Coordinates of C-alpha atoms and ligand atoms in Angstrom, one line a residue:
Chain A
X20 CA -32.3 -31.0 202.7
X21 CA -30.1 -28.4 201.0
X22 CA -32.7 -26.0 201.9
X23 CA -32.6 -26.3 205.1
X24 CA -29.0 -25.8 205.7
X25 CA -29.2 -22.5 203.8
X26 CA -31.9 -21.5 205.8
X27 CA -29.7 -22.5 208.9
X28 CA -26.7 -20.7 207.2
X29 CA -28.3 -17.4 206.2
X30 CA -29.5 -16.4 210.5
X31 CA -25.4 -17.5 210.9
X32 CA -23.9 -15.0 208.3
X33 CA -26.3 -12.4 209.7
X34 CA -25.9 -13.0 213.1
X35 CA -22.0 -12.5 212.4
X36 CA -22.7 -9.4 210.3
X37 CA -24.8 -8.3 213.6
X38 CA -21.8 -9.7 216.1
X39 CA -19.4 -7.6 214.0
X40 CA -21.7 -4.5 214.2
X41 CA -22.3 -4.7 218.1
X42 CA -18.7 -5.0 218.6
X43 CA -18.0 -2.2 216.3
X44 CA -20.7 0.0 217.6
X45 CA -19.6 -1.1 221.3
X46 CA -16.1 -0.1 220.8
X47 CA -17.8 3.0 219.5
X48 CA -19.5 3.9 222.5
X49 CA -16.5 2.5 224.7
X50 CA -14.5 5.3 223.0
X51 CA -17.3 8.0 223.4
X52 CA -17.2 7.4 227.1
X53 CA -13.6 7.6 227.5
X54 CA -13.7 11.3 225.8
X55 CA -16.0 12.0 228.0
X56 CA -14.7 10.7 231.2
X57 CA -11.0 12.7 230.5
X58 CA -13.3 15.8 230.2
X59 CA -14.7 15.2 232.9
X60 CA -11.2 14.8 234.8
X61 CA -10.1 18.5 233.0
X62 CA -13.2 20.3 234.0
X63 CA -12.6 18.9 237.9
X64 CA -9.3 19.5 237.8
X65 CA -9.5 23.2 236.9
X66 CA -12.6 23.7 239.1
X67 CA -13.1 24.4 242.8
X68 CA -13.0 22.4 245.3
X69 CA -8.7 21.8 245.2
X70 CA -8.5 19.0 247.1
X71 CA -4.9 19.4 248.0
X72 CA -4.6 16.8 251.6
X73 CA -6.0 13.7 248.8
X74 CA -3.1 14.8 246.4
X75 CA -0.7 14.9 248.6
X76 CA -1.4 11.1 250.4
X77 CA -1.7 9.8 246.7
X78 CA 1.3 11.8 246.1
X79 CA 2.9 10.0 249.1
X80 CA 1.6 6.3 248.0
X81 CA 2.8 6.1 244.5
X82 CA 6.2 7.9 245.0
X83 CA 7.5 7.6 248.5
X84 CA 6.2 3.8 248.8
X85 CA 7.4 2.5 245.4
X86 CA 10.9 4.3 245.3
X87 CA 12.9 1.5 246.9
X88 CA 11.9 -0.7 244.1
X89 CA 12.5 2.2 241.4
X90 CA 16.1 2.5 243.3
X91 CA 16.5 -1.8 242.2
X92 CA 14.7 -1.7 238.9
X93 CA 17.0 1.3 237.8
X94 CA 20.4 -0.5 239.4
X95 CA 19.6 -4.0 237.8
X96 CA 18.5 -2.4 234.4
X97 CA 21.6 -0.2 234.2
X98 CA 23.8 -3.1 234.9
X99 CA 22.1 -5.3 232.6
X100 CA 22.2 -3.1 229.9
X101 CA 25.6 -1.7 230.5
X102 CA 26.9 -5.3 230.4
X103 CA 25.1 -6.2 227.0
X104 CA 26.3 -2.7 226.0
X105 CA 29.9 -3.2 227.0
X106 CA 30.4 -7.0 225.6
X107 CA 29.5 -5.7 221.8
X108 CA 31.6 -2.2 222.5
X109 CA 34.5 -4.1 224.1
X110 CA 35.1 -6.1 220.5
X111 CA 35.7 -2.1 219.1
X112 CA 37.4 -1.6 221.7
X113 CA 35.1 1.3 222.6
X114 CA 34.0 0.4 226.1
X115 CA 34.5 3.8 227.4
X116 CA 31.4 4.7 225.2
X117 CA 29.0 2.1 227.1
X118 CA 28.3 4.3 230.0
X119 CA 27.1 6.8 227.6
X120 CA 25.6 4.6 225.4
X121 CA 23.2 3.2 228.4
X122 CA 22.7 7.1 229.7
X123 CA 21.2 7.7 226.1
X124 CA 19.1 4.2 226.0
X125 CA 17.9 4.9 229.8
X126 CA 16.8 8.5 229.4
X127 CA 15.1 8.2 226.6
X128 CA 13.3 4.9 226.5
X129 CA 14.0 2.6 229.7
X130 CA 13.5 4.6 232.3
X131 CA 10.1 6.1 231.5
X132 CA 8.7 3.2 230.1
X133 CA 10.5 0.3 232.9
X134 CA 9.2 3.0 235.5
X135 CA 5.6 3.3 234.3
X136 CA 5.4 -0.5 233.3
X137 CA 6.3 -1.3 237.4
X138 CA 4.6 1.7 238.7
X139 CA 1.0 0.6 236.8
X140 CA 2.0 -2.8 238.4
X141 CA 2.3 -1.1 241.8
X142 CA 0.0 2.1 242.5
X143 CA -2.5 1.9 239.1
X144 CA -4.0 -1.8 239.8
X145 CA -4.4 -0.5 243.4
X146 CA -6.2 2.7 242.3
X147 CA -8.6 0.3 240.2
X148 CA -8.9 -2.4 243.3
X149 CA -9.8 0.6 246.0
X150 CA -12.0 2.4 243.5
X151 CA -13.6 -0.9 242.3
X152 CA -14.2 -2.0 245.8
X153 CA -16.2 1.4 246.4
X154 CA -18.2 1.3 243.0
X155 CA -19.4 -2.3 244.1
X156 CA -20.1 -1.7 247.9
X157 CA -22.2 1.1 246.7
X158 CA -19.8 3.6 248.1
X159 CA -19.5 5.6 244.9
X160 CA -23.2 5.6 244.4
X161 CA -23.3 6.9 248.2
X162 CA -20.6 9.5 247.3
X163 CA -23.2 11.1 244.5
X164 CA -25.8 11.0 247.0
X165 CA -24.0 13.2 249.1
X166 CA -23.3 15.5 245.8
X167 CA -20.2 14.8 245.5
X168 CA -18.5 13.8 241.7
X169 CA -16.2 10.7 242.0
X170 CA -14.0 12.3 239.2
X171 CA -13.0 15.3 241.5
X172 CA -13.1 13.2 245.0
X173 CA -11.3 9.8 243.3
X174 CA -9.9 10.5 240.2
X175 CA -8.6 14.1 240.0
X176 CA -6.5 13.7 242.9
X177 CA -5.1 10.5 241.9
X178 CA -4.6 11.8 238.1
X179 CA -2.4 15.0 239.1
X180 CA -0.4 13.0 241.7
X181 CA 0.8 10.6 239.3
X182 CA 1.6 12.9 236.5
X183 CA 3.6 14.5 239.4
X184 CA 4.9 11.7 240.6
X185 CA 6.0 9.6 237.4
X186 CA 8.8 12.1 235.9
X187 CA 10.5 12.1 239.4
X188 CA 10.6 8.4 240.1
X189 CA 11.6 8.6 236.1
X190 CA 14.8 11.1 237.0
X191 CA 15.5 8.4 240.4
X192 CA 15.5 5.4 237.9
X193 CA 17.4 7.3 235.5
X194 CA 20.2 8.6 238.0
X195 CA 20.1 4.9 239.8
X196 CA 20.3 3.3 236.5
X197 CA 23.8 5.1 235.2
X198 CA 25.2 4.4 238.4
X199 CA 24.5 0.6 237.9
X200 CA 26.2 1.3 233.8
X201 CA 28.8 2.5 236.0
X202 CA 29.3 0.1 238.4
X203 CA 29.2 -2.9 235.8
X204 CA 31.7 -0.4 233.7
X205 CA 34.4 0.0 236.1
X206 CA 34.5 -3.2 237.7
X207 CA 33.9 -5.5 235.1
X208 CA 35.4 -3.6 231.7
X209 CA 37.8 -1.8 233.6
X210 CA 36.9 1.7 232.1
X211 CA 38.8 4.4 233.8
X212 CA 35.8 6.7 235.8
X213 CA 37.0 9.9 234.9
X214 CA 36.5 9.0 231.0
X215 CA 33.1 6.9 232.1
X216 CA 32.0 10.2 233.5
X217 CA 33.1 12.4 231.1
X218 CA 31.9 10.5 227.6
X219 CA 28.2 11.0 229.6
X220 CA 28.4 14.6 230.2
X221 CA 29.2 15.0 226.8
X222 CA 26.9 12.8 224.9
X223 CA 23.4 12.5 226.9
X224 CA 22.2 16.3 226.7
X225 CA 19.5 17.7 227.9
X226 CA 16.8 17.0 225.3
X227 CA 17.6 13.1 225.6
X228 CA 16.2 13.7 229.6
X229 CA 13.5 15.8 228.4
X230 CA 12.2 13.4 226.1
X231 CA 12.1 11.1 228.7
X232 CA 10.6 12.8 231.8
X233 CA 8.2 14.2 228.6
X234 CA 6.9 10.4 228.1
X235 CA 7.1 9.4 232.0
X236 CA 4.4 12.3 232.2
X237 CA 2.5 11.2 229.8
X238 CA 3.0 7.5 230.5
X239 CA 1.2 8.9 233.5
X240 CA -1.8 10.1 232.8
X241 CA -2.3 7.3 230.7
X242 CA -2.3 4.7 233.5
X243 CA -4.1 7.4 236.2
X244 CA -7.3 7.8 233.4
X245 CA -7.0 4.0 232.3
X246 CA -6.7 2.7 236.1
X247 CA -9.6 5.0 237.4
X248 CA -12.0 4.7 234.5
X249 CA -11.7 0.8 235.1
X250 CA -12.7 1.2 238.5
X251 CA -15.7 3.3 238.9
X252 CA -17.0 1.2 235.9
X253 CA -16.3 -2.5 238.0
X254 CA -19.2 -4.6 238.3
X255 CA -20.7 -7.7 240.4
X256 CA -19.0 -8.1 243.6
X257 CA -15.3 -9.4 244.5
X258 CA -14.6 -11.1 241.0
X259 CA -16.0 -7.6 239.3
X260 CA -13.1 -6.2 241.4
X261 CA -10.9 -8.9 240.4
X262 CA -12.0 -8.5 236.4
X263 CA -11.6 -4.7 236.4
X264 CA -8.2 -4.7 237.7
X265 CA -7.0 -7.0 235.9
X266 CA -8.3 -5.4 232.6
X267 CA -7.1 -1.7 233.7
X268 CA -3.2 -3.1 233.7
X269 CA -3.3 -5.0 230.6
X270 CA -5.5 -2.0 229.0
X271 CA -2.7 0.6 230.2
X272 CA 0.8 -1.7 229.4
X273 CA -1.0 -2.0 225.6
X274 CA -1.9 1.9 225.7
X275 CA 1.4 3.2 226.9
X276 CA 3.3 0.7 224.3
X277 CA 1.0 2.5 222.1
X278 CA 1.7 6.1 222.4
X279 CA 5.2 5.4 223.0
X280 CA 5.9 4.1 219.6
X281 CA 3.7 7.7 218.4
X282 CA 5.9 9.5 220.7
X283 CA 8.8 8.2 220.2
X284 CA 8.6 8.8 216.6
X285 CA 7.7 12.3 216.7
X286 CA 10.8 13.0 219.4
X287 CA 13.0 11.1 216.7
X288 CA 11.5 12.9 213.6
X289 CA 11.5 15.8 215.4
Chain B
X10 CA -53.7 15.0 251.6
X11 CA -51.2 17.7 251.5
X12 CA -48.8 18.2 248.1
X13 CA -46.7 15.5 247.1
X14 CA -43.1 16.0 247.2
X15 CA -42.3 13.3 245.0
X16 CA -44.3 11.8 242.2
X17 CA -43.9 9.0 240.1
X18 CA -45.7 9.0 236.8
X19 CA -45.3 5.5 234.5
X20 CA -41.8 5.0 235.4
X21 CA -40.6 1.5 233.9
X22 CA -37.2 0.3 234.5
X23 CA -35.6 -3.1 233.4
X24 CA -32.6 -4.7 233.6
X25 CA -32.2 -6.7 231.1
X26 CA -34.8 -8.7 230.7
X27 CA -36.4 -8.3 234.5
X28 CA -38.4 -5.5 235.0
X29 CA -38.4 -4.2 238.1
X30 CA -40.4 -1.7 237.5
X31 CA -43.7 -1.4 235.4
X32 CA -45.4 1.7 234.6
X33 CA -45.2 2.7 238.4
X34 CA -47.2 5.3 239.5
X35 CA -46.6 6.7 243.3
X36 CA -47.3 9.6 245.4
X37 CA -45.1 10.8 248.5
X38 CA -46.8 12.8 250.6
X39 CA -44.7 16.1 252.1
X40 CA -43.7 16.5 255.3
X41 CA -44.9 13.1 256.1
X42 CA -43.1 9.3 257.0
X43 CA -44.1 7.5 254.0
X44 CA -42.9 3.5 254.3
X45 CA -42.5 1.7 250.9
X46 CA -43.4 -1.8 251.3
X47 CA -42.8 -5.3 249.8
X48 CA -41.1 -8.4 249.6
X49 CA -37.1 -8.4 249.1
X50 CA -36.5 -8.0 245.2
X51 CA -39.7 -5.9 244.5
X52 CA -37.3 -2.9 243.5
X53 CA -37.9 -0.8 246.8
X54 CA -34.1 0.3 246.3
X55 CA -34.0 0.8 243.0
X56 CA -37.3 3.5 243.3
X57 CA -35.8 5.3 245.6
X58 CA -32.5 5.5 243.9
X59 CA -34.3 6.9 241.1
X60 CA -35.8 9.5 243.4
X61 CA -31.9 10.4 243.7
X62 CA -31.3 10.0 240.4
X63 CA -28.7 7.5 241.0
X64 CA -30.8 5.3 238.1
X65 CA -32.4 6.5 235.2
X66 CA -36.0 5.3 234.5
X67 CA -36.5 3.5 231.0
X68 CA -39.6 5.5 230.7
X69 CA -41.7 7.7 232.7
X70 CA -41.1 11.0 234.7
X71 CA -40.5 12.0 238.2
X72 CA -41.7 15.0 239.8
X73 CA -39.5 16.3 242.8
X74 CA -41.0 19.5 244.1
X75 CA -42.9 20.2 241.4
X76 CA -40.0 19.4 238.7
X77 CA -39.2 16.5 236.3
X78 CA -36.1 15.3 236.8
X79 CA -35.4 13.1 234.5
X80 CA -33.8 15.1 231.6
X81 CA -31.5 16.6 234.4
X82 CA -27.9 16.8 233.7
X83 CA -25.0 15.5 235.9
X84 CA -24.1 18.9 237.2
X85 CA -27.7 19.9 238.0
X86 CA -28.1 16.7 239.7
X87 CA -25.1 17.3 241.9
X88 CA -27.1 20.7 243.2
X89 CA -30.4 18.8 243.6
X90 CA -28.9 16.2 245.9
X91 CA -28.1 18.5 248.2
X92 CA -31.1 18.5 249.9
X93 CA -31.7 14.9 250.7
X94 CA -30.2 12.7 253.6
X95 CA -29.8 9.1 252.2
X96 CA -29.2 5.6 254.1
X97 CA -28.1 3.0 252.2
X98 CA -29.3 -0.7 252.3
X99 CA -25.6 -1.9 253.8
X100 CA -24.9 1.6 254.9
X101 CA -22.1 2.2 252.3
X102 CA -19.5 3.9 254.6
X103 CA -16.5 4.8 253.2
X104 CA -13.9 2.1 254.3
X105 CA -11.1 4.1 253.9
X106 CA -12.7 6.9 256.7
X107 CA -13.0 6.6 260.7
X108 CA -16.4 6.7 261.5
X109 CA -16.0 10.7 262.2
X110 CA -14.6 11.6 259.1
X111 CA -17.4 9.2 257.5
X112 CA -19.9 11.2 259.2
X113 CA -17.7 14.7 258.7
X114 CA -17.7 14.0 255.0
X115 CA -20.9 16.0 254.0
X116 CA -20.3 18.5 256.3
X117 CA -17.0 19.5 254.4
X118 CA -17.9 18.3 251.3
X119 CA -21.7 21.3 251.4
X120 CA -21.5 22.7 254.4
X121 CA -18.3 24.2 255.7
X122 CA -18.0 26.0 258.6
X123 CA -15.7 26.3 261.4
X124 CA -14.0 23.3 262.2
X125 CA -15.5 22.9 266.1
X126 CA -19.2 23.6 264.9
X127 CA -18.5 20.7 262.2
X128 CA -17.0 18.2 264.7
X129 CA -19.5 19.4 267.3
X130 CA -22.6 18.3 264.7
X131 CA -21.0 15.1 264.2
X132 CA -20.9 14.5 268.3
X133 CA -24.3 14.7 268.8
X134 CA -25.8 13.1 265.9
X135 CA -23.5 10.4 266.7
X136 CA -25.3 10.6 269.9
X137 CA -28.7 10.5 268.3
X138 CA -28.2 7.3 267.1
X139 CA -26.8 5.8 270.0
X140 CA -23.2 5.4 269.2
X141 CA -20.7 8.3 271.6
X142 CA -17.8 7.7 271.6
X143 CA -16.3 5.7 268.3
X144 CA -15.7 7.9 266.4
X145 CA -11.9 7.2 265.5
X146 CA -13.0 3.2 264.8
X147 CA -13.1 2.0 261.1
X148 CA -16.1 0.8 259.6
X149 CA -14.7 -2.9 259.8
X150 CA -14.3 -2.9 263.2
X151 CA -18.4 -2.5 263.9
X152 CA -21.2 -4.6 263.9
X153 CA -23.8 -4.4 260.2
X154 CA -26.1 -2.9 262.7
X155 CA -23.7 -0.2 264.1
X156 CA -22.8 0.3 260.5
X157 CA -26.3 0.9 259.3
X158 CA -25.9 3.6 262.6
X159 CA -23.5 5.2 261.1
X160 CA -24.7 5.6 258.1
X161 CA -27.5 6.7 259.4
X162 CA -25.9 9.4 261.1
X163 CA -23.9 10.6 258.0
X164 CA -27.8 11.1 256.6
X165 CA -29.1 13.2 259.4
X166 CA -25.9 15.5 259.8
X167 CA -26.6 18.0 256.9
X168 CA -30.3 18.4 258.5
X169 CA -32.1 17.3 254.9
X170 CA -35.5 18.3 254.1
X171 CA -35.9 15.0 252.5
X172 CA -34.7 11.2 254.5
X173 CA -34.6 8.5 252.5
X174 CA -34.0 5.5 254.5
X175 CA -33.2 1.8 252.9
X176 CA -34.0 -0.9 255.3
X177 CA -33.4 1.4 258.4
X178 CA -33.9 -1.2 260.7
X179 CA -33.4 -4.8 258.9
X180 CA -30.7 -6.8 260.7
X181 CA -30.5 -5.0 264.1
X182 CA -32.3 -6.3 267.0
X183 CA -35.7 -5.1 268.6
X184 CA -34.8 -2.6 270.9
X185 CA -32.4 -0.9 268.5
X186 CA -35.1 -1.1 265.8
X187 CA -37.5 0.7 268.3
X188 CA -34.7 3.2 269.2
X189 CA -34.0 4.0 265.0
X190 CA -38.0 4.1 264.4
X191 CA -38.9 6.3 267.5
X192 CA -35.9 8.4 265.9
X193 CA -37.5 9.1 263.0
X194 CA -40.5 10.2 264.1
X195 CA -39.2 12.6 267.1
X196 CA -37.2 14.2 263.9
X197 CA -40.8 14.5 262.2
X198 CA -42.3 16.0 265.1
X199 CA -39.6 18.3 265.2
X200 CA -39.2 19.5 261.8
X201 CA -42.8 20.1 260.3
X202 CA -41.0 20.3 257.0
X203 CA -39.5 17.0 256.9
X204 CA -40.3 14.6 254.4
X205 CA -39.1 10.9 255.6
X206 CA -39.4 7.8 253.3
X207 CA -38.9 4.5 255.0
X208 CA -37.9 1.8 252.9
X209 CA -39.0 -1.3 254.9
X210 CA -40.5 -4.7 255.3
X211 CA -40.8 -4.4 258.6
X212 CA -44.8 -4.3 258.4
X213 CA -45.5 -3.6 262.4
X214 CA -43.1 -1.0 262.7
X215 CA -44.7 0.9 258.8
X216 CA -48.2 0.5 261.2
X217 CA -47.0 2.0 264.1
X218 CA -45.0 4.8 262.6
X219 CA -45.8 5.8 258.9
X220 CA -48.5 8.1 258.4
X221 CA -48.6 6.8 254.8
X222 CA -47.8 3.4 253.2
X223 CA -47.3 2.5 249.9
X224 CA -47.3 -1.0 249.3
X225 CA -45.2 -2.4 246.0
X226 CA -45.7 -5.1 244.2
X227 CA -44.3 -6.4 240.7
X228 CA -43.4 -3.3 240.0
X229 CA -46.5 -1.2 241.1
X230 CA -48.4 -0.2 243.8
X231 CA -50.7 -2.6 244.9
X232 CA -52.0 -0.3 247.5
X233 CA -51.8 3.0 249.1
X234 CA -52.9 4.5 252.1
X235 CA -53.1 5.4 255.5
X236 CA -51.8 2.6 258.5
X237 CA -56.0 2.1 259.1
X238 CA -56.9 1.9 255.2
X239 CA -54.1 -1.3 255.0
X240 CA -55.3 -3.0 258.3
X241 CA -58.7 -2.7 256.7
X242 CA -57.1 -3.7 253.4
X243 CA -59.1 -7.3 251.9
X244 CA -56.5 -7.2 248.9
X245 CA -55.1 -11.1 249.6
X246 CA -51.9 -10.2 248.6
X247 CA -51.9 -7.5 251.1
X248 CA -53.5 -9.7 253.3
X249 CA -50.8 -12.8 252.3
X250 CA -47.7 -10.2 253.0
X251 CA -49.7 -8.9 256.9
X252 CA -49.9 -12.9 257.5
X253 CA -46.2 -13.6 256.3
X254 CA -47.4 -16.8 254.9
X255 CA -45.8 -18.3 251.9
X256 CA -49.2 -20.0 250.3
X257 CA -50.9 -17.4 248.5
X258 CA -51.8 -15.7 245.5
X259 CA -48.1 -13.4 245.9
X260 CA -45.4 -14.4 243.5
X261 CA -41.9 -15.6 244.3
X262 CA -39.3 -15.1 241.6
Ligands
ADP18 N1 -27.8 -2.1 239.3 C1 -28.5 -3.2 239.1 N2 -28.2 -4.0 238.0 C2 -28.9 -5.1 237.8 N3 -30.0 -5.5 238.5 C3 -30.4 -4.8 239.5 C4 -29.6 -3.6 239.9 N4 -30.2 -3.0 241.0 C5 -31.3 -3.8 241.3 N5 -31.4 -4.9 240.4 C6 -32.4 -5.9 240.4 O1 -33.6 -5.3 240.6 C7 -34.4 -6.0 241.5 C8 -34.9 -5.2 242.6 O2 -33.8 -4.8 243.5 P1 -34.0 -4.0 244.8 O3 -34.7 -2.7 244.4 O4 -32.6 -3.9 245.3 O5 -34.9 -4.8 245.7 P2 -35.5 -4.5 247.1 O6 -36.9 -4.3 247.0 O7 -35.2 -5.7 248.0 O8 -34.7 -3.3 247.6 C9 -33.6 -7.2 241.9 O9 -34.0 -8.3 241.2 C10 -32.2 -6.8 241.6 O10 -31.5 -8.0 241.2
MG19 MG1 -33.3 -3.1 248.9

């Protein structure tokens, strides 16, 4: 009797031990292919053919099409955050500082991160759906036949146009955000403009919007690789489509969390 | 027999545990309409798409004008494709393209030249095929079978020395069939050099067109020859597939 379950337990501890080792050795190769695939996207980004009409329609999908909800996001956010701001400065009687205080918090770390988080929402699970649809209907495969590489057709165009993209819808949230600060500032803590305006100029400089539009390009590429790599990899019909996307935006949120807390450090260490 | 363009030489391929393919060995006559028989599920797609290197074999080697290409890299496959014209089984137009720019997209993609002579090409092959005049519809607004015309099209436009076509004719009705069939061999006739290989399991039309047939069947060739050698054939699951019966020694997975 007691033999036999320690026969049955031994094939258990070593199918774990092998579980543990596929996984391991999965993640492994998961991770090999990614360095590869972003080689991939440098080499066809410095090499011929340019493919300058793609980047400028990509261009035109992620920015122009998701700017009216950058213009909200960065109104609402400001006025939040100004609000929660101004209630704990209003007890020091330091209100005048809130408009600063949400410049400061929105260059360096809301807007980039608020902006990526809705523009992955937006443009990167659609890059993944469209590219995932083609990879399942065959016409990726039908793309190589004609000789030509889905990173430079697909993914190139769609990389550079977001990295161009991000830091400008990051500068619109930015800009849209303050004036909601200010908004919530002079109309609900009564702070005169002039000094609203003024504590700003002084105390947000240059670097804090650096750092930011820094990340927002990053933040970026991130999602553009992520969402793309998700798609031409999509499996198995509709649900493949379905399963890829879904994956690509929870992969890129964790990812950009990731390197922000690495970036952020370094910009604070710095 | 003349050379063999293409050449298979124990080429296994699985996935996971089905194997489609099984130590195949195949010839492909040059400058020739080769059909590729069987049953739907015998893995006539996936040998061609290891012809274009679209899949890699398990084991074995393919000879392509006299070279192996299996150990080929990415960027030298991207040069050898150049020469071939493939249709895809369910065409595989880009949905995001009119049916011009579909059929424009090798042009500018290999073989740029001026605008006009580009858009001229894609007019009359357009033509060939039987479909003036829709040029500036999407792929969802056709028919499968206008589809599959498109795509066949967007094969022919580059004027390949090699045609691979996947179930050129499945799913359109007879007199479009005979149209597509009588297609490929007035571009045969034309072009001495042309290699055409007809995926099919359209057994009257391999008879009256192909001058060669290979016939697969779990994953090798159960027979190979000329149209007379397979209405000769005694081979009962050759005979089984001619009489489209299901009793018989042929499997069904
Ligand atoms: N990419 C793939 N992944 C998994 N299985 C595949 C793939 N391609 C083909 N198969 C399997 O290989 C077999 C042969 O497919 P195919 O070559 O498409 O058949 P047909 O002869 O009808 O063209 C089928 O059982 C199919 O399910
Ligand atoms: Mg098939």
């Amino acid at each position: 009797m007691s033999e036999a379950v320690s026969a049955k337990k031994l094939p258990v501890a070593v199918s774990a031990v092998e579980w543990l080792g596929r996984g391991i050795i999965g993640m492994y190769a998961e991770w090999l292919y990614f360095v590869g695939f972003v080689r991939q996207v440098v080499v066809w980004t410095v090499r011929r053919p340019h493919r300058v009409g793609l980047l400028f329609t990509h261009m035109e999908f992620i920015g122009n099409q998701s700017l009216n909800i950058i213009i909200g996001a960065g109104v609402a956010v400001g006025a939040v955050f100004g609000l929660q701001i101004g209630a704990i400065f209003v007890v020091f009687r330091a209100e005048s500082m809130m408009g600063a205080a949400t410049g400061k918090a929105l260059c360096q770390e809301l807007a980039p991160l608020i902006t990526a988080i809705l523009i992955t929402g937006r443009a990167g699970a659609a890059m993944t759906a469209e590219i995932a649809t083609m990879k399942v209907n065959e016409q990726v495969d039908a793309m190589e036949a004609m000789a030509t590489d889905p990173i430079s057709y697909l993914v190139v165009p769609r990389v550079l146009a977001s990295i161009l993209i991000m830091p400008l819808l990051c500068s619109v949230f930015i800009f849209t955000g303050v004036l909601g600060s200010f908004l919530a500032g002079t109309l609900l803590f009564h702070v005169d403009e002039g000094l609203f305006v003024q504590k700003i100029t002084t105390l947000v400089t240059s670097k804090d919007i650096w750092r930011g539009l820094s990340k927002a390009f990053v933040f970026a590429a991130i999602m553009a690789v992520i969402c793309c790599r998700y798609g031409l990899r999509a499996s198995g019909g509709a649900k493949g489509v379905g399963i890829a996307t879904t994956n690509a935006v929870v992969v890129t949120l964790l990812a950009m969390l990731a390197v922000d807390v690495v970036l952020t450090y370094f910009q604070i260490m710095w | 027999m003349s050379m063999d363009v293409v050449e298979f030489k124990g080429v296994s391929k699985s996935f996971g545990k089905r194997r489609v393919l099984d130590r195949l060995d195949l010839h492909i006559p040059q400058g020739k309409i080769t059909f590729i028989l069987g049953k739907s599920g015998e893995g006539k797609s996936v040998t061609i798409k290891h012809i274009m290197g679209l899949l890699k074999p398990d084991a074995g080697q393919i000879i392509v004008d006299g070279e192996d290409i299996v150990g080929k890299t990415k960027e030298e496959f991207r040069q050898y494709r150049k020469k071939f014209g493939m249709l895809f089984q369910h065409a595989a137009l880009f949905d995001s393209m009119t049916v011009g720019e579909n059929v424009l997209f090798p042009l500018m993609e290999h073989h740029r030249t001026t605008m006009q002579t580009m858009l001229t090409r894609v007019e009359e092959v357009l033509a060939q095929v039987g479909l003036p005049n829709i040029q500036h519809k999407y792929p969802t607004e056709l028919s499968t079978g206008e589809k599959k015309r498109v795509g066949l099209a967007r094969a022919l436009v580059t004027k390949p020395h090699i045609i691979l076509y996947d179930e050129p004719t499945t799913g359109m009705d007879p007199l479009v069939s005979e149209m597509i069939d009588g297609l490929i061999v007035q571009m045969s006739k034309e072009e001495q050099e042309l290699t055409s290989i007809v995926i099919s399991h359209d057994l009257k039309a391999a008879l009256q067109t192909a001058d060669y047939i290979v016939f697969l069947y779990q994953g090798k060739v159960a027979l190979a020859g000329t149209p007379a050698a397979f209405r000769a054939a005694k081979d009962p699951v050759v005979r089984q597939f001619f009489s489209g019966k299901v009793e018989g020694p042929m499997e069904f997975l």
